């Protein structure tokens, strides 16, 4: 293997890094608010079903492809069908990494700002906080800077070690908050909203949101798992590793909801607050609890770190592409890539009240005029592009590379997979592309 590219230092190293990528703002910030906006429990159920029947089998495909040819998303496709248009699918993944990071970094910056806000005992005023251009831009720049400094040194060392210590602390803190939130008066109505499904609420657009959220949360659809899989050794078990990652990731998202919804209903807030939800509800919870300042600070520190292990992975995809395909030295290309992402993200950063042009999009055609730039970026890259990327990549693995070759790759390290490979092949070739295709058509109002 190409020694220059590096490899995970151990099996757990890979699982922690991949889980670190998966677990982030998607679980604690995005999941609760999309659940709230899409009617609650029925959405949650659909989400879990999509994680199991689409997310996991699809994740095995990305990991197998990456480990087989040991390249970035574009290079992996090129290695299999040189010179074909399929490489554009990989390229879309690289762009999607930049697109997601450009708005994700903004929210990550808010998270860092909230560490200081909590420390000062200032639990309110989210709206004015995000509308204040200079602090928001400064924190966004800071976050991208820290991300780039870590990617600069390569993925193997630091991230693995950090995640191992900090993720368990996050887990314990979430557990404590679940217990506290559920003892509040009126909390049980929140649990009903969150856990008792009303199936009449499900429609095509909600299903697409649930699918997109599953891809977003598991870091799928843009070749991240191809890239991380490319640092994986042949002895690793792709199946059990993937299941661990999916399990951790889903557990953290479900736990976040078990805090937010009971707290929200107890405080009489609305579940449809959108991206503001977590930043409004949780500080209110901290404000009223004993030791709230300390817990608030700790919570936002951990959330920032969870976001950091995700932003690192988002930047790693374009960087791996530039290093592999253009032979740029990693240390030289990281800063321009980070700066480019920052510039793309400026409209999102200023779209929460700071600059009217980005906040109120009345100048766009009606269908696009609401809501703001950040929410549009989140849908475009974080839902649509991931779902479309996963559609194309499952067709690529299923029909172009072929499920036989893919299965032979997976079997190395997971011998028992041989027994189930026919089911998996069916999922990748038919079930997954068809479901994604139908849900995507729905965007154009076909149903
Ligand atoms: N999975 C991350 C989260 O839930 O916060 C976001 C993300 C990271 C999406 C990496 C896609 C990706 F490739």
mmCIF file of C-alpha atoms and ligand atoms in Angstrom, residues 21-27 100 104 216-217 219 222 224 310 313-314, ligand 1:
data_model
loop_
_atom_site.group_PDB
_atom_site.id
_atom_site.type_symbol
_atom_site.label_atom_id
_atom_site.label_comp_id
_atom_site.label_asym_id
_atom_site.label_seq_id
_atom_site.Cartn_x
_atom_site.Cartn_y
_atom_site.Cartn_z
ATOM 1 C CA UNK A 21 -17.449 12.035 11.837
ATOM 2 C CA UNK A 22 -20.974 10.690 12.133
ATOM 3 C CA UNK A 23 -21.707 12.100 15.596
ATOM 4 C CA UNK A 24 -21.896 15.861 15.535
ATOM 5 C CA UNK A 25 -24.271 18.758 15.102
ATOM 6 C CA UNK A 26 -26.363 16.454 12.924
ATOM 7 C CA UNK A 27 -27.357 14.475 15.979
ATOM 8 C CA UNK A 100 -21.827 21.182 4.002
ATOM 9 C CA UNK A 104 -21.933 23.555 9.326
ATOM 10 C CA UNK A 216 -26.378 13.404 6.862
ATOM 11 C CA UNK A 217 -26.115 11.937 10.323
ATOM 12 C CA UNK A 219 -21.890 10.928 6.985
ATOM 13 C CA UNK A 222 -20.512 12.235 -0.365
ATOM 14 C CA UNK A 224 -16.601 10.341 3.320
ATOM 15 C CA UNK A 310 -17.167 16.077 11.925
ATOM 16 C CA UNK A 313 -13.906 14.723 8.153
ATOM 17 C CA UNK A 314 -15.739 17.189 5.917
HETATM 18 N N1 LIG B 1 -22.483 13.365 10.242
HETATM 19 C C1 LIG B 1 -22.176 14.712 10.665
HETATM 20 C C2 LIG B 1 -23.175 15.103 11.737
HETATM 21 O O1 LIG B 1 -24.169 14.401 11.919
HETATM 22 O O2 LIG B 1 -22.986 16.118 12.380
HETATM 23 C C3 LIG B 1 -22.166 15.676 9.490
HETATM 24 C C4 LIG B 1 -21.420 15.150 8.297
HETATM 25 C C5 LIG B 1 -20.057 14.876 8.403
HETATM 26 C C6 LIG B 1 -22.082 14.866 7.109
HETATM 27 C C7 LIG B 1 -19.373 14.321 7.317
HETATM 28 C C8 LIG B 1 -21.420 14.312 6.024
HETATM 29 C C9 LIG B 1 -20.064 14.049 6.153
HETATM 30 F F1 LIG B 1 -19.434 13.508 5.158
#
